[in-house]
XYZ file of C-alpha atoms in Angstrom:
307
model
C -10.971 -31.509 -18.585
C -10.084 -30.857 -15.099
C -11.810 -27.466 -14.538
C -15.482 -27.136 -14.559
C -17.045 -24.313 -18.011
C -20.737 -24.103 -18.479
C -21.912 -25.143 -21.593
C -22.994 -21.421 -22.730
C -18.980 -20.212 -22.242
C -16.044 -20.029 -24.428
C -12.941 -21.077 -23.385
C -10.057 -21.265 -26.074
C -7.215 -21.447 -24.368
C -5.907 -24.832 -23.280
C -4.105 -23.018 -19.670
C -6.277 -23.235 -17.459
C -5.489 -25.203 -14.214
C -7.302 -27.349 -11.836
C -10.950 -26.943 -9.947
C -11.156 -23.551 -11.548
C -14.635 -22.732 -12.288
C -16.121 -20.997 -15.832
C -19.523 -20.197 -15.396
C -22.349 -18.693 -18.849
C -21.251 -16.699 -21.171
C -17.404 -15.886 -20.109
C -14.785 -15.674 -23.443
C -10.945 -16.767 -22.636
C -8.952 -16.294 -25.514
C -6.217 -18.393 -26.756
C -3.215 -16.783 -25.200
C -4.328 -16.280 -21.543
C -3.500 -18.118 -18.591
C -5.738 -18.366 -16.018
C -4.581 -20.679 -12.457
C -6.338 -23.479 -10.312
C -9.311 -23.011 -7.897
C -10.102 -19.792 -9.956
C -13.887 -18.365 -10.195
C -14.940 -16.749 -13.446
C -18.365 -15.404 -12.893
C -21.180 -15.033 -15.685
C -19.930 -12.591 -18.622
C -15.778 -12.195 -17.651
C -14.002 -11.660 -21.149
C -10.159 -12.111 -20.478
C -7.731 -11.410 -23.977
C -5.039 -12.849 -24.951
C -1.934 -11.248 -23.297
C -3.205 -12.055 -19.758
C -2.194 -14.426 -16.922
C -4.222 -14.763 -14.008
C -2.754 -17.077 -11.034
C -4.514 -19.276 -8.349
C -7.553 -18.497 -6.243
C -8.401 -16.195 -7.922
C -12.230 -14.491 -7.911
C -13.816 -12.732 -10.673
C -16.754 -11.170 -10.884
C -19.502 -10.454 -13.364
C -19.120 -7.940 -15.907
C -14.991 -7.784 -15.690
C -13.405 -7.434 -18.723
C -9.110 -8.306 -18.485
C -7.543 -6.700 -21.419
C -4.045 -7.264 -22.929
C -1.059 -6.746 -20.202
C -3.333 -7.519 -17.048
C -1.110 -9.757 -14.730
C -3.362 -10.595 -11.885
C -1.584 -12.851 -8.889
C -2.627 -15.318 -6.753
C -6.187 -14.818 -3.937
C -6.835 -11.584 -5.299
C -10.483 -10.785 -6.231
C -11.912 -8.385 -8.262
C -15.681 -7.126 -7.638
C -18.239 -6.890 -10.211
C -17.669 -4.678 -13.242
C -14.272 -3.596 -12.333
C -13.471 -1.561 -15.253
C -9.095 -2.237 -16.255
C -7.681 -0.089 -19.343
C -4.357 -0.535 -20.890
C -3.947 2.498 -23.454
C -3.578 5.558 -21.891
C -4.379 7.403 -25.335
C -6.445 5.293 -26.773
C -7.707 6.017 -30.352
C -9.962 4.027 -32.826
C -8.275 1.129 -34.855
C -4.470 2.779 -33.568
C -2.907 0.428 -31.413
C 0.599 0.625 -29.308
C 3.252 -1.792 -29.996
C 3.111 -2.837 -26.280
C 0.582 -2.740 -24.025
C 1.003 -1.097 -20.671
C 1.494 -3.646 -18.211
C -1.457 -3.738 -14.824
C -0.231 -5.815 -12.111
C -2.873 -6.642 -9.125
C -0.081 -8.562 -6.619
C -1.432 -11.405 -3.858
C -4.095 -10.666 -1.884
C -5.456 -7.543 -3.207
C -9.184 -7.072 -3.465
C -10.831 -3.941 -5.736
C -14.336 -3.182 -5.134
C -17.211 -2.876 -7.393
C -17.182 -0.762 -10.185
C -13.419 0.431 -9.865
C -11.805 1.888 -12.513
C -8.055 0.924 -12.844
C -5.732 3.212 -14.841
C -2.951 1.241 -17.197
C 0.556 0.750 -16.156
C -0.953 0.285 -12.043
C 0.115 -2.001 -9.551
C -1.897 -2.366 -6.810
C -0.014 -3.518 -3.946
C 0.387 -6.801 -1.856
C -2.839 -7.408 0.046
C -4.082 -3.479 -0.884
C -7.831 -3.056 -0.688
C -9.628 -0.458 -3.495
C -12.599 0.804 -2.169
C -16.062 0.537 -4.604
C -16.277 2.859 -7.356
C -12.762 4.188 -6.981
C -10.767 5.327 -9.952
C -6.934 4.287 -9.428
C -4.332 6.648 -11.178
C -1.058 5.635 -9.399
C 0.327 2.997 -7.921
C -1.810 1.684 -4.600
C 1.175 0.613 -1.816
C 0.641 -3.219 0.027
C -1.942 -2.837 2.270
C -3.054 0.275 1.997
C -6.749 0.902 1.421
C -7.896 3.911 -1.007
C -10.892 5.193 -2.011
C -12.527 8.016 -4.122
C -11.526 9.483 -7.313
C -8.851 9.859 -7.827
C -8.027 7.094 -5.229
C -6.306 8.390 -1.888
C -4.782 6.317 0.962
C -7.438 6.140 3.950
C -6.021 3.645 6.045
C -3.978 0.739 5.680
C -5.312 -2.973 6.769
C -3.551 -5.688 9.236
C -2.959 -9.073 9.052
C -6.544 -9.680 9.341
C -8.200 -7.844 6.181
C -11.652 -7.440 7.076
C -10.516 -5.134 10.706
C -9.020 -1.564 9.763
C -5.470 -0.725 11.498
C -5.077 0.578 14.923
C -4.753 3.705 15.622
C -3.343 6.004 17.973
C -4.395 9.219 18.303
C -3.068 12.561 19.865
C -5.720 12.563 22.758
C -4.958 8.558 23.778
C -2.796 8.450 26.438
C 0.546 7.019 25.702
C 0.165 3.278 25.254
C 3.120 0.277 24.018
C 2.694 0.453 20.675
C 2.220 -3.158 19.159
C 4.945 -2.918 16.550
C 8.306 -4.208 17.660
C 10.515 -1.460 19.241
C 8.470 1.540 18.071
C 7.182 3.939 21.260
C 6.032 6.808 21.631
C 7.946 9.831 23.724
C 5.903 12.796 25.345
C 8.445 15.772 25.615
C 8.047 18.206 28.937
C 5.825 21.901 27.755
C 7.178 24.923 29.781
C 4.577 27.762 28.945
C 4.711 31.308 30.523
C 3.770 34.787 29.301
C 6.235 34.621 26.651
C 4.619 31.650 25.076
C 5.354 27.985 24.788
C 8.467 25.361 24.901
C 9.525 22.420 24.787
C 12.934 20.324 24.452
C 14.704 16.552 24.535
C 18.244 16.070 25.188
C 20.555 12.670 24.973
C 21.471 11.125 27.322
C 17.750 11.363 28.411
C 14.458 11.703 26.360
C 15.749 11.392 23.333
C 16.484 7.260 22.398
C 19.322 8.111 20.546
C 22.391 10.926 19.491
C 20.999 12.266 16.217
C 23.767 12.841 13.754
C 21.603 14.483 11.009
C 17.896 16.127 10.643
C 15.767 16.897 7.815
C 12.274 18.373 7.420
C 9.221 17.241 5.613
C 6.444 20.294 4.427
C 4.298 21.741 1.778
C 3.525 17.827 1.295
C 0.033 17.700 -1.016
C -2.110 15.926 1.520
C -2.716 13.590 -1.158
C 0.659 12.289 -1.261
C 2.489 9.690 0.520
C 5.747 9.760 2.387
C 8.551 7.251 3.745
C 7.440 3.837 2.380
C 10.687 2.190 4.105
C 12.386 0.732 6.209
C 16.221 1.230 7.344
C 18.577 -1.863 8.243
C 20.385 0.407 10.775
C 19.639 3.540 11.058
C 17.483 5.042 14.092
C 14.664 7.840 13.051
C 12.400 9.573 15.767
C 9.687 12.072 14.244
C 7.864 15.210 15.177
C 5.382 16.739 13.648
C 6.450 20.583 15.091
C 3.263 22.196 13.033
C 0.136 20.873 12.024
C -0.062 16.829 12.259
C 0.432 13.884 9.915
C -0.236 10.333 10.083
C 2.503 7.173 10.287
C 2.192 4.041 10.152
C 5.301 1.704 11.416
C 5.338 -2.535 10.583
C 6.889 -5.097 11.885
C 5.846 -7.230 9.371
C 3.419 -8.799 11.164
C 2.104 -6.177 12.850
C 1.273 -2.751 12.214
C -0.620 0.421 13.708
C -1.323 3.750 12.691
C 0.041 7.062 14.841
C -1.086 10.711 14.638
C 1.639 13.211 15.592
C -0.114 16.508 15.820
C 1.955 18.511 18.475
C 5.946 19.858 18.644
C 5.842 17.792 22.459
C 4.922 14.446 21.108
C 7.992 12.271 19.048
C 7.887 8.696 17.427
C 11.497 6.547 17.848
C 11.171 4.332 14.207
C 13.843 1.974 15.224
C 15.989 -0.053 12.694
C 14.126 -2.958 10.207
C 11.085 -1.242 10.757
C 8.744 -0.256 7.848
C 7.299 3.386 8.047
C 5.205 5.558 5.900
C 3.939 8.716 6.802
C 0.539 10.593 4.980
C -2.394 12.489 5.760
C -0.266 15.348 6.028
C -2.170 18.838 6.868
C -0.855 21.497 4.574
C 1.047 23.664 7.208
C 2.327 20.474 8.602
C 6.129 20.120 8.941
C 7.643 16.973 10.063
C 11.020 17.351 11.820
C 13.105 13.708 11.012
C 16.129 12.987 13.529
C 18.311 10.695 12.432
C 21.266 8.313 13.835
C 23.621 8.822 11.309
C 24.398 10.527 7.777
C 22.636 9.401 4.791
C 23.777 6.342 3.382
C 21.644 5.198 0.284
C 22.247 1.267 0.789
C 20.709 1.619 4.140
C 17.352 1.689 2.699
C 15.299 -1.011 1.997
C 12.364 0.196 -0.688
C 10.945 -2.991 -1.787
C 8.028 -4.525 0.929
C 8.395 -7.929 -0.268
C 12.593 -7.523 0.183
C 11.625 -6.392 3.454
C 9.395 -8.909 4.561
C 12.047 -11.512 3.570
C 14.657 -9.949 5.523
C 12.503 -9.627 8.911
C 11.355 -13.323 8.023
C 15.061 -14.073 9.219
């Protein structure tokens, strides 16, 4: 045997890989898979149609159900609660099981609920006692119920993101390329302007616009990143929040004013939230919309900066 179970657990299953430890009274089934260097504290029942990879900590009182994929260094806090019927009904079963997916790195606090059919993204932190209904983005951190987006994390998980707000004097932003551009304010009796042109303020020639409003502030925006086209932002009423990656860095920006833009150059990712509900964002773009300029997939993304 080259994992270490207490005598008072049950372990059926013959996957179960190296150094992982299986403390009193956990139940594996026969079917489930379950990595190296794994902890399965006191009273963890995993089913059958479950794989759990390497690294990985579990807590007491967490119960993995059929169609729970759990990846590699994630860890799950004590009596996370997973589900995987969304109409679930006494001795009526589904043909398939909704499929959960917690990718590598993720952590989800104590007492969590987790919705079927979820993925929680890469690195993604779930505060305690949170119930999760949709999909939680890589890195992003949510909390309450239903679970919302508060803040996303950096490279090192325990610090929360940077951010920039409205009354910080301009600063270099730390993510490659991205700045920030004050616009000149003429105000007289007649009220208040302001205004870019290129060549000048402006970093580029835009060659389209569209606008962003009447977003539920619950919802998220962007989640992209473009291989070649040029986007600056402004938030022309109320304010939102954006956050813009490198891919090893990222930081978190409020626009809240028509003078204040954001230039979200090429190959960076950007996602905007914590929209106000009479904010409109005003998108400037460097070229007509082409649909295989987008790049939706973090991972993909991550690849291609790796380069």
């Amino acid at each position: 045997m080259s994992y270490k179970k207490h005598p008072a657990a049950i372990v059926e299953t013959e996957n179960i890989g190296d150094g992982t430890r299986v403390w009193a009274f956990v139940h594996v089934l026969p079917g489930a898979k379950v990595g190296a260097d794994c902890n399965l504290c006191d009273h963890v029942f995993i089913e059958n149609d479950v794989t759990v990879g390497d690294r990985v900590t579990i807590k007491s009182g967490v119960q993995l159900w059929d169609g729970v994929r759990i990846e590699d260094d994630v860890f799950i806090g004590p009596n996370v609660t997973f589900t995987n019927d969304p109409f679930p009904r006494s001795k009526r079963h589904p043909n398939k099981y909704a499929i959960t997916v917690i990718q590598k790195g993720a952590s989800i606090g104590a007492n969590a609920t987790i919705l079927p059919g979820i993925t929680i993204g890469k690195n993604a932190m779930v505060g305690a006692g949170s119930v999760v209904t949709d999909d939680v983005p890589p890195n992003a951190i949510v909390m309450g119920n239903p679970a919302r987006i508060v803040n996303y994390v950096v490279q090192d998980q325990r610090k929360k993101i940077q951010i920039f707000k409205p009354t910080d004097e301009l600063q270099e932003l730390p993510v490659k390329d991205a700045q920030l551009i004050e616009f000149p304010e003429v105000v007289d009796l007649r009220g208040k302007l302001t205004f870019a042109e290129d060549p000048g303020l402006l970093p580029f020639a835009p060659k389209r616009f569209f606008l962003v409003y009447e977003v539920p502030g619950k919802d998220v925006r962007g989640e992209h990143a473009h291989r070649e086209l040029h986007q600056f932002l402004i938030c022309v009423q109320g304010s939102c929040a954006v956050v813009v990656d490198d891919g090893e860095n990222r930081c978190e920006v409020t626009l809240d004013r028509p003078t204040l833009g954001l230039h979200v150059p090429p190959m960076i990712w950007a996602t905007q939230y914590k929209f106000t509900a009479d904010a409109v964002l005003l998108v400037l773009a460097s070229d007509v919309y082409k649909a295989d300029d987008y790049i939706r997939n973090y991972d993909e993304y991550l690849k291609l900066v790796s380069k």
